[in-house]
Amino acid sequence: MTPDPFDANLLLASLPASALARLRDAFSFVELPVKMTLERRNMPLEHVYFPTSGIVSIVSSEKGGLNIEAALVGREGMTGLPLVLGDDRSAAEVIMQVPGAGWRLEARALGQLMEDRNCRDRLSRYVHAVMIQIQGTALAYGRGTLTSCLARWLLMCHDRVQGDELPLTHEFMALMLGVRRSGVTVALHDLEGRGLIRSLRGRVLIRDREGLMAVTGGLYGGPEAHYRRLMSQDQPA
């Protein structure tokens, strides 16, 4: 597999090239197959992943088996957020939702990377952006309908893939949204009936992005604007 360049991940692209060069040997380019577990709840973190393709789900879970997605990560970001905040383990399950590839960095090396002030600032800003995304998810689950939550989630997935086709099953969508599969099927039929998507076996085709945004009723867009604000500073040298 030919490695993607560092700048295929937007967060890595925003870090000082000199800092990345010093740790080049600590990075490995790896495939990230669907359902691969990148972090396990309450287990020490050994690696951080910077995806260049695919979608990562940060999933909150409880002992009774209830799972619900708290945040998405794509080529704009990274896993291993607790390490940026000084913790060595995750409170969530972090899994690949859509297969891809990316750069893997040893956890200890992330600490070395953060010794650079510019790197520390950029990574901290990204963690803040994810916190805002999680707040947006809580608002959507509390205020939105299943259809509006699904529309928001499809838009967020669309942001993180190339093209308009999302390789997603009804079962996986239900798991991520914390609802029954039958509910997802009804909501997909609603969106398809409006001409906004096309639901196919194992995939969803986005047909009208602006229409989906309207269905969210304002639940999509706020966290995305904050991400652009937080990460819009010029790349350091």
PDB file of N, CA and C in Angstrom, residues 64-130:
ATOM      1  N   GLY A  64     -24.819  -2.397  30.064  1.00  0.00           N
ATOM      2  CA  GLY A  64     -26.023  -3.064  29.579  1.00  0.00           C
ATOM      3  C   GLY A  64     -26.053  -3.263  28.082  1.00  0.00           C
ATOM      4  N   GLY A  65     -25.083  -2.681  27.374  1.00  0.00           N
ATOM      5  CA  GLY A  65     -24.996  -2.901  25.939  1.00  0.00           C
ATOM      6  C   GLY A  65     -25.515  -1.766  25.090  1.00  0.00           C
ATOM      7  N   LEU A  66     -26.024  -0.681  25.710  1.00  0.00           N
ATOM      8  CA  LEU A  66     -26.504   0.454  24.928  1.00  0.00           C
ATOM      9  C   LEU A  66     -25.314   1.230  24.381  1.00  0.00           C
ATOM     10  N   ASN A  67     -25.304   1.451  23.076  1.00  0.00           N
ATOM     11  CA  ASN A  67     -24.252   2.224  22.426  1.00  0.00           C
ATOM     12  C   ASN A  67     -24.871   3.398  21.691  1.00  0.00           C
ATOM     13  N   ILE A  68     -24.176   4.521  21.692  1.00  0.00           N
ATOM     14  CA  ILE A  68     -24.629   5.673  20.922  1.00  0.00           C
ATOM     15  C   ILE A  68     -23.400   6.495  20.533  1.00  0.00           C
ATOM     16  N   GLU A  69     -23.407   6.972  19.314  1.00  0.00           N
ATOM     17  CA  GLU A  69     -22.250   7.717  18.825  1.00  0.00           C
ATOM     18  C   GLU A  69     -22.224   9.127  19.395  1.00  0.00           C
ATOM     19  N   ALA A  70     -21.043   9.531  19.873  1.00  0.00           N
ATOM     20  CA  ALA A  70     -20.874  10.874  20.423  1.00  0.00           C
ATOM     21  C   ALA A  70     -20.235  11.823  19.426  1.00  0.00           C
ATOM     22  N   ALA A  71     -19.354  11.300  18.562  1.00  0.00           N
ATOM     23  CA  ALA A  71     -18.644  12.179  17.624  1.00  0.00           C
ATOM     24  C   ALA A  71     -18.093  11.371  16.459  1.00  0.00           C
ATOM     25  N   LEU A  72     -17.818  12.074  15.368  1.00  0.00           N
ATOM     26  CA  LEU A  72     -17.207  11.500  14.168  1.00  0.00           C
ATOM     27  C   LEU A  72     -15.835  12.125  13.940  1.00  0.00           C
ATOM     28  N   VAL A  73     -14.930  11.335  13.400  1.00  0.00           N
ATOM     29  CA  VAL A  73     -13.601  11.821  13.027  1.00  0.00           C
ATOM     30  C   VAL A  73     -13.315  11.345  11.610  1.00  0.00           C
ATOM     31  N   GLY A  74     -12.792  12.230  10.792  1.00  0.00           N
ATOM     32  CA  GLY A  74     -12.362  11.870   9.445  1.00  0.00           C
ATOM     33  C   GLY A  74     -10.981  12.427   9.182  1.00  0.00           C
ATOM     34  N   ARG A  75     -10.723  12.781   7.940  1.00  0.00           N
ATOM     35  CA  ARG A  75      -9.391  13.260   7.567  1.00  0.00           C
ATOM     36  C   ARG A  75      -9.094  14.648   8.123  1.00  0.00           C
ATOM     37  N   GLU A  76     -10.081  15.244   8.799  1.00  0.00           N
ATOM     38  CA  GLU A  76      -9.847  16.544   9.433  1.00  0.00           C
ATOM     39  C   GLU A  76      -9.199  16.414  10.803  1.00  0.00           C
ATOM     40  N   GLY A  77      -9.105  15.175  11.347  1.00  0.00           N
ATOM     41  CA  GLY A  77      -8.733  15.089  12.750  1.00  0.00           C
ATOM     42  C   GLY A  77      -7.911  13.885  13.158  1.00  0.00           C
ATOM     43  N   MET A  78      -8.132  13.450  14.394  1.00  0.00           N
ATOM     44  CA  MET A  78      -7.319  12.415  15.010  1.00  0.00           C
ATOM     45  C   MET A  78      -8.122  11.694  16.083  1.00  0.00           C
ATOM     46  N   THR A  79      -7.608  10.532  16.493  1.00  0.00           N
ATOM     47  CA  THR A  79      -8.100   9.846  17.680  1.00  0.00           C
ATOM     48  C   THR A  79      -7.133  10.145  18.828  1.00  0.00           C
ATOM     49  N   GLY A  80      -7.349   9.494  19.970  1.00  0.00           N
ATOM     50  CA  GLY A  80      -6.434   9.692  21.097  1.00  0.00           C
ATOM     51  C   GLY A  80      -6.592  11.017  21.796  1.00  0.00           C
ATOM     52  N   LEU A  81      -7.799  11.569  21.778  1.00  0.00           N
ATOM     53  CA  LEU A  81      -8.029  12.889  22.378  1.00  0.00           C
ATOM     54  C   LEU A  81      -7.655  12.952  23.854  1.00  0.00           C
ATOM     55  N   PRO A  82      -7.891  11.880  24.656  1.00  0.00           N
ATOM     56  CA  PRO A  82      -7.498  11.962  26.068  1.00  0.00           C
ATOM     57  C   PRO A  82      -6.012  12.254  26.257  1.00  0.00           C
ATOM     58  N   LEU A  83      -5.170  11.767  25.348  1.00  0.00           N
ATOM     59  CA  LEU A  83      -3.733  12.005  25.476  1.00  0.00           C
ATOM     60  C   LEU A  83      -3.398  13.485  25.368  1.00  0.00           C
ATOM     61  N   VAL A  84      -4.128  14.203  24.531  1.00  0.00           N
ATOM     62  CA  VAL A  84      -3.904  15.644  24.393  1.00  0.00           C
ATOM     63  C   VAL A  84      -4.237  16.357  25.695  1.00  0.00           C
ATOM     64  N   LEU A  85      -5.194  15.796  26.443  1.00  0.00           N
ATOM     65  CA  LEU A  85      -5.650  16.405  27.693  1.00  0.00           C
ATOM     66  C   LEU A  85      -4.912  15.871  28.913  1.00  0.00           C
ATOM     67  N   GLY A  86      -3.924  14.988  28.704  1.00  0.00           N
ATOM     68  CA  GLY A  86      -3.116  14.509  29.812  1.00  0.00           C
ATOM     69  C   GLY A  86      -3.553  13.197  30.415  1.00  0.00           C
ATOM     70  N   ASP A  87      -4.543  12.517  29.822  1.00  0.00           N
ATOM     71  CA  ASP A  87      -4.978  11.211  30.314  1.00  0.00           C
ATOM     72  C   ASP A  87      -4.389  10.127  29.415  1.00  0.00           C
ATOM     73  N   ASP A  88      -4.331   8.895  29.931  1.00  0.00           N
ATOM     74  CA  ASP A  88      -3.709   7.830  29.143  1.00  0.00           C
ATOM     75  C   ASP A  88      -4.689   6.763  28.696  1.00  0.00           C
ATOM     76  N   ARG A  89      -5.994   6.986  28.916  1.00  0.00           N
ATOM     77  CA  ARG A  89      -6.971   5.985  28.504  1.00  0.00           C
ATOM     78  C   ARG A  89      -8.266   6.635  28.053  1.00  0.00           C
ATOM     79  N   SER A  90      -9.054   5.855  27.320  1.00  0.00           N
ATOM     80  CA  SER A  90     -10.285   6.369  26.728  1.00  0.00           C
ATOM     81  C   SER A  90     -11.487   5.974  27.562  1.00  0.00           C
ATOM     82  N   ALA A  91     -12.487   6.843  27.617  1.00  0.00           N
ATOM     83  CA  ALA A  91     -13.758   6.516  28.258  1.00  0.00           C
ATOM     84  C   ALA A  91     -14.767   6.017  27.238  1.00  0.00           C
ATOM     85  N   ALA A  92     -14.357   5.914  25.972  1.00  0.00           N
ATOM     86  CA  ALA A  92     -15.264   5.528  24.887  1.00  0.00           C
ATOM     87  C   ALA A  92     -14.652   4.402  24.069  1.00  0.00           C
ATOM     88  N   GLU A  93     -15.503   3.753  23.275  1.00  0.00           N
ATOM     89  CA  GLU A  93     -15.037   2.836  22.239  1.00  0.00           C
ATOM     90  C   GLU A  93     -14.852   3.659  20.961  1.00  0.00           C
ATOM     91  N   VAL A  94     -13.748   3.463  20.300  1.00  0.00           N
ATOM     92  CA  VAL A  94     -13.471   4.199  19.066  1.00  0.00           C
ATOM     93  C   VAL A  94     -13.257   3.174  17.957  1.00  0.00           C
ATOM     94  N   ILE A  95     -14.140   3.192  16.955  1.00  0.00           N
ATOM     95  CA  ILE A  95     -14.130   2.160  15.922  1.00  0.00           C
ATOM     96  C   ILE A  95     -14.216   2.782  14.532  1.00  0.00           C
ATOM     97  N   MET A  96     -13.780   2.013  13.537  1.00  0.00           N
ATOM     98  CA  MET A  96     -13.904   2.452  12.149  1.00  0.00           C
ATOM     99  C   MET A  96     -15.328   2.192  11.660  1.00  0.00           C
ATOM    100  N   GLN A  97     -15.994   3.246  11.241  1.00  0.00           N
ATOM    101  CA  GLN A  97     -17.350   3.146  10.711  1.00  0.00           C
ATOM    102  C   GLN A  97     -17.328   2.936   9.198  1.00  0.00           C
ATOM    103  N   VAL A  98     -16.450   3.662   8.520  1.00  0.00           N
ATOM    104  CA  VAL A  98     -16.227   3.520   7.079  1.00  0.00           C
ATOM    105  C   VAL A  98     -14.741   3.216   6.893  1.00  0.00           C
ATOM    106  N   PRO A  99     -14.395   2.157   6.158  1.00  0.00           N
ATOM    107  CA  PRO A  99     -12.986   1.776   6.049  1.00  0.00           C
ATOM    108  C   PRO A  99     -12.146   2.842   5.358  1.00  0.00           C
ATOM    109  N   GLY A 100     -10.876   2.862   5.707  1.00  0.00           N
ATOM    110  CA  GLY A 100      -9.970   3.824   5.101  1.00  0.00           C
ATOM    111  C   GLY A 100      -8.533   3.481   5.440  1.00  0.00           C
ATOM    112  N   ALA A 101      -7.734   4.510   5.626  1.00  0.00           N
ATOM    113  CA  ALA A 101      -6.325   4.349   5.959  1.00  0.00           C
ATOM    114  C   ALA A 101      -5.879   5.609   6.694  1.00  0.00           C
ATOM    115  N   GLY A 102      -4.675   5.561   7.241  1.00  0.00           N
ATOM    116  CA  GLY A 102      -4.192   6.744   7.940  1.00  0.00           C
ATOM    117  C   GLY A 102      -2.832   6.528   8.571  1.00  0.00           C
ATOM    118  N   TRP A 103      -2.363   7.573   9.211  1.00  0.00           N
ATOM    119  CA  TRP A 103      -1.075   7.545   9.898  1.00  0.00           C
ATOM    120  C   TRP A 103      -1.283   7.207  11.370  1.00  0.00           C
ATOM    121  N   ARG A 104      -0.540   6.206  11.841  1.00  0.00           N
ATOM    122  CA  ARG A 104      -0.572   5.799  13.249  1.00  0.00           C
ATOM    123  C   ARG A 104       0.691   6.306  13.932  1.00  0.00           C
ATOM    124  N   LEU A 105       0.503   6.907  15.099  1.00  0.00           N
ATOM    125  CA  LEU A 105       1.615   7.462  15.876  1.00  0.00           C
ATOM    126  C   LEU A 105       1.607   6.839  17.259  1.00  0.00           C
ATOM    127  N   GLU A 106       2.773   6.457  17.736  1.00  0.00           N
ATOM    128  CA  GLU A 106       2.870   5.899  19.080  1.00  0.00           C
ATOM    129  C   GLU A 106       2.459   6.953  20.100  1.00  0.00           C
ATOM    130  N   ALA A 107       1.761   6.510  21.150  1.00  0.00           N
ATOM    131  CA  ALA A 107       1.239   7.443  22.147  1.00  0.00           C
ATOM    132  C   ALA A 107       2.355   8.261  22.790  1.00  0.00           C
ATOM    133  N   ARG A 108       3.469   7.608  23.090  1.00  0.00           N
ATOM    134  CA  ARG A 108       4.565   8.344  23.732  1.00  0.00           C
ATOM    135  C   ARG A 108       5.110   9.439  22.815  1.00  0.00           C
ATOM    136  N   ALA A 109       5.062   9.173  21.511  1.00  0.00           N
ATOM    137  CA  ALA A 109       5.578  10.156  20.559  1.00  0.00           C
ATOM    138  C   ALA A 109       4.667  11.371  20.468  1.00  0.00           C
ATOM    139  N   LEU A 110       3.366  11.176  20.755  1.00  0.00           N
ATOM    140  CA  LEU A 110       2.473  12.336  20.743  1.00  0.00           C
ATOM    141  C   LEU A 110       2.905  13.335  21.807  1.00  0.00           C
ATOM    142  N   GLY A 111       3.342  12.819  22.960  1.00  0.00           N
ATOM    143  CA  GLY A 111       3.840  13.707  24.007  1.00  0.00           C
ATOM    144  C   GLY A 111       5.034  14.516  23.539  1.00  0.00           C
ATOM    145  N   GLN A 112       5.912  13.885  22.773  1.00  0.00           N
ATOM    146  CA  GLN A 112       7.057  14.605  22.216  1.00  0.00           C
ATOM    147  C   GLN A 112       6.599  15.656  21.211  1.00  0.00           C
ATOM    148  N   LEU A 113       5.599  15.305  20.406  1.00  0.00           N
ATOM    149  CA  LEU A 113       5.077  16.262  19.426  1.00  0.00           C
ATOM    150  C   LEU A 113       4.507  17.488  20.122  1.00  0.00           C
ATOM    151  N   MET A 114       3.848  17.267  21.260  1.00  0.00           N
ATOM    152  CA  MET A 114       3.202  18.365  21.969  1.00  0.00           C
ATOM    153  C   MET A 114       4.183  19.233  22.744  1.00  0.00           C
ATOM    154  N   GLU A 115       5.447  18.838  22.772  1.00  0.00           N
ATOM    155  CA  GLU A 115       6.455  19.719  23.358  1.00  0.00           C
ATOM    156  C   GLU A 115       6.643  20.968  22.505  1.00  0.00           C
ATOM    157  N   ASP A 116       6.280  20.863  21.237  1.00  0.00           N
ATOM    158  CA  ASP A 116       6.283  22.030  20.355  1.00  0.00           C
ATOM    159  C   ASP A 116       5.032  22.854  20.643  1.00  0.00           C
ATOM    160  N   ARG A 117       5.189  24.117  20.970  1.00  0.00           N
ATOM    161  CA  ARG A 117       4.058  24.955  21.381  1.00  0.00           C
ATOM    162  C   ARG A 117       2.998  25.059  20.295  1.00  0.00           C
ATOM    163  N   ASN A 118       3.428  25.198  19.042  1.00  0.00           N
ATOM    164  CA  ASN A 118       2.461  25.310  17.947  1.00  0.00           C
ATOM    165  C   ASN A 118       1.652  24.030  17.774  1.00  0.00           C
ATOM    166  N   CYS A 119       2.326  22.884  17.907  1.00  0.00           N
ATOM    167  CA  CYS A 119       1.610  21.606  17.826  1.00  0.00           C
ATOM    168  C   CYS A 119       0.607  21.483  18.962  1.00  0.00           C
ATOM    169  N   ARG A 120       1.049  21.822  20.155  1.00  0.00           N
ATOM    170  CA  ARG A 120       0.161  21.724  21.322  1.00  0.00           C
ATOM    171  C   ARG A 120      -1.071  22.600  21.139  1.00  0.00           C
ATOM    172  N   ASP A 121      -0.876  23.790  20.603  1.00  0.00           N
ATOM    173  CA  ASP A 121      -2.000  24.701  20.383  1.00  0.00           C
ATOM    174  C   ASP A 121      -2.970  24.139  19.350  1.00  0.00           C
ATOM    175  N   ARG A 122      -2.450  23.621  18.232  1.00  0.00           N
ATOM    176  CA  ARG A 122      -3.318  23.102  17.173  1.00  0.00           C
ATOM    177  C   ARG A 122      -4.106  21.887  17.645  1.00  0.00           C
ATOM    178  N   LEU A 123      -3.439  20.979  18.341  1.00  0.00           N
ATOM    179  CA  LEU A 123      -4.121  19.776  18.818  1.00  0.00           C
ATOM    180  C   LEU A 123      -5.167  20.126  19.866  1.00  0.00           C
ATOM    181  N   SER A 124      -4.858  21.096  20.724  1.00  0.00           N
ATOM    182  CA  SER A 124      -5.834  21.527  21.729  1.00  0.00           C
ATOM    183  C   SER A 124      -7.053  22.158  21.075  1.00  0.00           C
ATOM    184  N   ARG A 125      -6.830  22.928  20.029  1.00  0.00           N
ATOM    185  CA  ARG A 125      -7.951  23.526  19.298  1.00  0.00           C
ATOM    186  C   ARG A 125      -8.824  22.442  18.666  1.00  0.00           C
ATOM    187  N   TYR A 126      -8.174  21.414  18.145  1.00  0.00           N
ATOM    188  CA  TYR A 126      -8.966  20.334  17.547  1.00  0.00           C
ATOM    189  C   TYR A 126      -9.810  19.616  18.608  1.00  0.00           C
ATOM    190  N   VAL A 127      -9.229  19.354  19.763  1.00  0.00           N
ATOM    191  CA  VAL A 127     -10.002  18.725  20.845  1.00  0.00           C
ATOM    192  C   VAL A 127     -11.200  19.592  21.214  1.00  0.00           C
ATOM    193  N   HIS A 128     -11.001  20.902  21.269  1.00  0.00           N
ATOM    194  CA  HIS A 128     -12.118  21.814  21.554  1.00  0.00           C
ATOM    195  C   HIS A 128     -13.195  21.680  20.482  1.00  0.00           C
ATOM    196  N   ALA A 129     -12.787  21.573  19.218  1.00  0.00           N
ATOM    197  CA  ALA A 129     -13.759  21.426  18.130  1.00  0.00           C
ATOM    198  C   ALA A 129     -14.578  20.150  18.290  1.00  0.00           C
ATOM    199  N   VAL A 130     -13.936  19.064  18.724  1.00  0.00           N
ATOM    200  CA  VAL A 130     -14.671  17.812  18.941  1.00  0.00           C
ATOM    201  C   VAL A 130     -15.628  17.951  20.123  1.00  0.00           C
TER     202      VAL A 130
END
